[in-house]
């Protein structure tokens, strides 16, 4: 008769992996998604961002975003110029949730706007933001880049 012992090594390995991810992920701004026994790490912005294209130059759209933030009670935190064609504008809601707006010039007259709210997004806040941005710029956003 052979005695079978439970495989505690595998269970402890998974527990250690989960605990390590739980400690590291909040620092990295990522979300872990577990599926079919494997773990994938996805950048927080990929799943929660909303995109729109505006037939306006980057500087014009940047000024409009800064005009919309106070109307939505979003506090401006700062911005980062990634390169001449890409800016990231950061803010916080009154509840302290991070808001990130990425502006990317796809041509001299077209700017792509991407908005993310927190880790999981906020559809209502994003819709309100794009509605106010449409009004401020005096033009309706499109899902695809307009031909210019």
C-alpha atoms as a printed R data frame, in Angstrom:
    type eleno elety resid chain resno       x      y       z
1   ATOM     1    CA   UNK     A     1   0.000  0.000   0.000
2   ATOM     2    CA   UNK     A     2   1.394  3.345  -1.046
3   ATOM     3    CA   UNK     A     3   0.683  6.512   0.981
4   ATOM     4    CA   UNK     A     4  -0.148  9.637  -0.987
5   ATOM     5    CA   UNK     A     5   0.704 12.992   0.545
6   ATOM     6    CA   UNK     A     6  -0.926 16.239  -0.561
7   ATOM     7    CA   UNK     A     7   1.236 18.462  -2.734
8   ATOM     8    CA   UNK     A     8   1.606 21.458  -0.442
9   ATOM     9    CA   UNK     A     9   4.502 22.826  -2.493
10  ATOM    10    CA   UNK     A    10   2.252 23.793  -5.402
11  ATOM    11    CA   UNK     A    11  -0.303 25.424  -3.121
12  ATOM    12    CA   UNK     A    12   2.369 27.404  -1.284
13  ATOM    13    CA   UNK     A    13   3.886 28.457  -4.616
14  ATOM    14    CA   UNK     A    14   0.584 29.896  -5.832
15  ATOM    15    CA   UNK     A    15  -0.038 31.619  -2.510
16  ATOM    16    CA   UNK     A    16   3.410 33.203  -2.598
17  ATOM    17    CA   UNK     A    17   2.885 34.370  -6.191
18  ATOM    18    CA   UNK     A    18  -0.487 35.925  -5.351
19  ATOM    19    CA   UNK     A    19   0.884 37.650  -2.246
20  ATOM    20    CA   UNK     A    20   3.849 39.049  -4.198
21  ATOM    21    CA   UNK     A    21   1.565 40.368  -6.948
22  ATOM    22    CA   UNK     A    22  -0.748 41.861  -4.332
23  ATOM    23    CA   UNK     A    23   2.183 43.740  -2.835
24  ATOM    24    CA   UNK     A    24   3.771 44.880  -6.127
25  ATOM    25    CA   UNK     A    25   0.798 45.710  -8.363
26  ATOM    26    CA   UNK     A    26  -0.537 48.691  -6.387
27  ATOM    27    CA   UNK     A    27   2.880 50.267  -6.791
28  ATOM    28    CA   UNK     A    28   3.056 49.664 -10.533
29  ATOM    29    CA   UNK     A    29  -0.361 51.007 -11.578
30  ATOM    30    CA   UNK     A    30  -1.343 47.651 -13.079
31  ATOM    31    CA   UNK     A    31  -4.265 45.305 -12.696
32  ATOM    32    CA   UNK     A    32  -3.898 41.524 -12.570
33  ATOM    33    CA   UNK     A    33  -6.373 39.387 -14.438
34  ATOM    34    CA   UNK     A    34  -6.441 35.664 -13.627
35  ATOM    35    CA   UNK     A    35  -7.798 33.404 -16.345
36  ATOM    36    CA   UNK     A    36  -7.487 29.685 -17.048
37  ATOM    37    CA   UNK     A    37  -4.732 29.133 -14.522
38  ATOM    38    CA   UNK     A    38  -2.439 31.862 -15.801
39  ATOM    39    CA   UNK     A    39  -2.029 35.422 -14.663
40  ATOM    40    CA   UNK     A    40  -1.774 38.350 -17.049
41  ATOM    41    CA   UNK     A    41  -0.806 41.830 -15.971
42  ATOM    42    CA   UNK     A    42  -2.580 44.565 -17.910
43  ATOM    43    CA   UNK     A    43  -1.689 48.247 -17.804
44  ATOM    44    CA   UNK     A    44  -4.508 50.073 -16.030
45  ATOM    45    CA   UNK     A    45  -5.147 52.343 -19.001
46  ATOM    46    CA   UNK     A    46  -5.760 49.659 -21.603
47  ATOM    47    CA   UNK     A    47  -9.105 48.406 -20.348
48  ATOM    48    CA   UNK     A    48 -10.592 51.621 -19.026
49  ATOM    49    CA   UNK     A    49  -9.756 54.417 -21.446
50  ATOM    50    CA   UNK     A    50 -12.123 56.190 -23.805
51  ATOM    51    CA   UNK     A    51 -10.850 57.647 -27.098
52  ATOM    52    CA   UNK     A    52 -12.040 60.410 -29.398
53  ATOM    53    CA   UNK     A    53 -10.574 62.365 -32.299
54  ATOM    54    CA   UNK     A    54 -10.997 66.116 -32.711
55  ATOM    55    CA   UNK     A    55 -10.247 68.117 -35.872
56  ATOM    56    CA   UNK     A    56  -8.312 70.665 -33.813
57  ATOM    57    CA   UNK     A    57  -4.582 71.265 -33.178
58  ATOM    58    CA   UNK     A    58  -2.973 69.832 -30.042
59  ATOM    59    CA   UNK     A    59  -2.576 73.224 -28.305
60  ATOM    60    CA   UNK     A    60  -6.237 74.077 -28.799
61  ATOM    61    CA   UNK     A    61  -7.383 70.750 -27.361
62  ATOM    62    CA   UNK     A    62  -4.974 71.060 -24.436
63  ATOM    63    CA   UNK     A    63  -6.407 74.464 -23.504
64  ATOM    64    CA   UNK     A    64  -9.954 73.059 -23.802
65  ATOM    65    CA   UNK     A    65  -9.146 70.142 -21.460
66  ATOM    66    CA   UNK     A    66  -7.803 72.575 -18.857
67  ATOM    67    CA   UNK     A    67 -11.028 74.581 -19.266
68  ATOM    68    CA   UNK     A    68 -13.227 71.475 -18.784
69  ATOM    69    CA   UNK     A    69 -11.479 70.178 -15.622
70  ATOM    70    CA   UNK     A    70 -12.852 72.856 -13.235
71  ATOM    71    CA   UNK     A    71 -16.364 72.483 -14.672
72  ATOM    72    CA   UNK     A    72 -16.238 68.814 -13.631
73  ATOM    73    CA   UNK     A    73 -14.660 69.563 -10.235
74  ATOM    74    CA   UNK     A    74 -11.436 67.842 -11.333
75  ATOM    75    CA   UNK     A    75  -8.341 69.364  -9.773
76  ATOM    76    CA   UNK     A    76  -5.465 69.839 -12.191
77  ATOM    77    CA   UNK     A    77  -2.379 68.000 -10.859
78  ATOM    78    CA   UNK     A    78   0.106 68.564 -13.677
79  ATOM    79    CA   UNK     A    79   1.128 67.551 -17.161
80  ATOM    80    CA   UNK     A    80   3.958 65.742 -18.870
81  ATOM    81    CA   UNK     A    81   5.220 66.413 -22.364
82  ATOM    82    CA   UNK     A    82   6.241 62.976 -23.667
83  ATOM    83    CA   UNK     A    83   7.343 64.406 -27.027
84  ATOM    84    CA   UNK     A    84   6.218 67.326 -29.208
85  ATOM    85    CA   UNK     A    85   3.154 65.336 -30.327
86  ATOM    86    CA   UNK     A    86   2.055 63.798 -27.010
87  ATOM    87    CA   UNK     A    87   0.974 65.342 -23.694
88  ATOM    88    CA   UNK     A    88  -0.459 63.726 -20.572
89  ATOM    89    CA   UNK     A    89  -2.639 65.889 -18.327
90  ATOM    90    CA   UNK     A    90  -3.295 64.544 -14.829
91  ATOM    91    CA   UNK     A    91  -6.034 65.467 -12.375
92  ATOM    92    CA   UNK     A    92  -7.996 64.197  -9.387
93  ATOM    93    CA   UNK     A    93 -11.718 64.087  -8.718
94  ATOM    94    CA   UNK     A    94 -13.118 65.468  -5.465
95  ATOM    95    CA   UNK     A    95 -13.171 61.853  -4.211
96  ATOM    96    CA   UNK     A    96  -9.427 61.580  -4.913
97  ATOM    97    CA   UNK     A    97  -9.669 59.330  -7.977
98  ATOM    98    CA   UNK     A    98  -6.896 59.860 -10.520
99  ATOM    99    CA   UNK     A    99  -7.860 61.194 -13.941
100 ATOM   100    CA   UNK     A   100  -5.478 61.008 -16.885
101 ATOM   101    CA   UNK     A   101  -6.024 62.642 -20.273
102 ATOM   102    CA   UNK     A   102  -3.596 61.777 -23.052
103 ATOM   103    CA   UNK     A   103  -3.422 64.096 -26.043
104 ATOM   104    CA   UNK     A   104  -1.710 62.836 -29.185
105 ATOM   105    CA   UNK     A   105  -1.381 64.857 -32.343
106 ATOM   106    CA   UNK     A   106  -2.081 62.564 -35.302
107 ATOM   107    CA   UNK     A   107  -1.582 65.463 -37.745
108 ATOM   108    CA   UNK     A   108  -1.287 69.238 -37.479
109 ATOM   109    CA   UNK     A   109  -5.064 69.572 -37.415
110 ATOM   110    CA   UNK     A   110  -6.197 66.372 -35.621
111 ATOM   111    CA   UNK     A   111  -5.751 65.413 -31.963
112 ATOM   112    CA   UNK     A   112  -6.598 62.074 -30.386
113 ATOM   113    CA   UNK     A   113  -7.888 62.379 -26.807
114 ATOM   114    CA   UNK     A   114  -7.782 59.400 -24.443
115 ATOM   115    CA   UNK     A   115  -9.290 59.665 -20.969
116 ATOM   116    CA   UNK     A   116  -8.897 57.238 -18.084
117 ATOM   117    CA   UNK     A   117 -10.457 57.467 -14.628
118 ATOM   118    CA   UNK     A   118  -8.915 55.388 -11.844
119 ATOM   119    CA   UNK     A   119  -8.150 51.710 -12.331
120 ATOM   120    CA   UNK     A   120 -11.579 50.612 -13.487
121 ATOM   121    CA   UNK     A   121 -12.822 53.652 -15.376
122 ATOM   122    CA   UNK     A   122 -15.961 55.688 -14.903
123 ATOM   123    CA   UNK     A   123 -18.272 55.670 -17.899
124 ATOM   124    CA   UNK     A   124 -20.509 58.492 -16.659
125 ATOM   125    CA   UNK     A   125 -17.565 60.781 -15.864
126 ATOM   126    CA   UNK     A   126 -15.923 60.007 -19.205
127 ATOM   127    CA   UNK     A   127 -19.118 60.760 -21.138
128 ATOM   128    CA   UNK     A   128 -19.538 64.030 -19.269
129 ATOM   129    CA   UNK     A   129 -15.916 64.954 -19.991
130 ATOM   130    CA   UNK     A   130 -16.230 64.323 -23.740
131 ATOM   131    CA   UNK     A   131 -19.585 66.111 -23.888
132 ATOM   132    CA   UNK     A   132 -18.086 69.223 -22.243
133 ATOM   133    CA   UNK     A   133 -14.987 68.975 -24.438
134 ATOM   134    CA   UNK     A   134 -17.233 68.845 -27.531
135 ATOM   135    CA   UNK     A   135 -19.017 72.003 -26.347
136 ATOM   136    CA   UNK     A   136 -15.780 73.804 -25.490
137 ATOM   137    CA   UNK     A   137 -14.184 72.984 -28.846
138 ATOM   138    CA   UNK     A   138 -17.423 73.588 -30.759
139 ATOM   139    CA   UNK     A   139 -17.121 70.316 -32.641
140 ATOM   140    CA   UNK     A   140 -18.358 66.730 -32.298
141 ATOM   141    CA   UNK     A   141 -15.697 64.099 -31.602
142 ATOM   142    CA   UNK     A   142 -15.332 61.083 -33.888
143 ATOM   143    CA   UNK     A   143 -14.341 57.517 -33.106
144 ATOM   144    CA   UNK     A   144 -11.994 57.374 -36.104
145 ATOM   145    CA   UNK     A   145  -9.519 60.040 -37.160
146 ATOM   146    CA   UNK     A   146 -11.186 62.497 -39.562
147 ATOM   147    CA   UNK     A   147  -9.623 62.674 -43.035
148 ATOM   148    CA   UNK     A   148  -7.646 65.907 -43.209
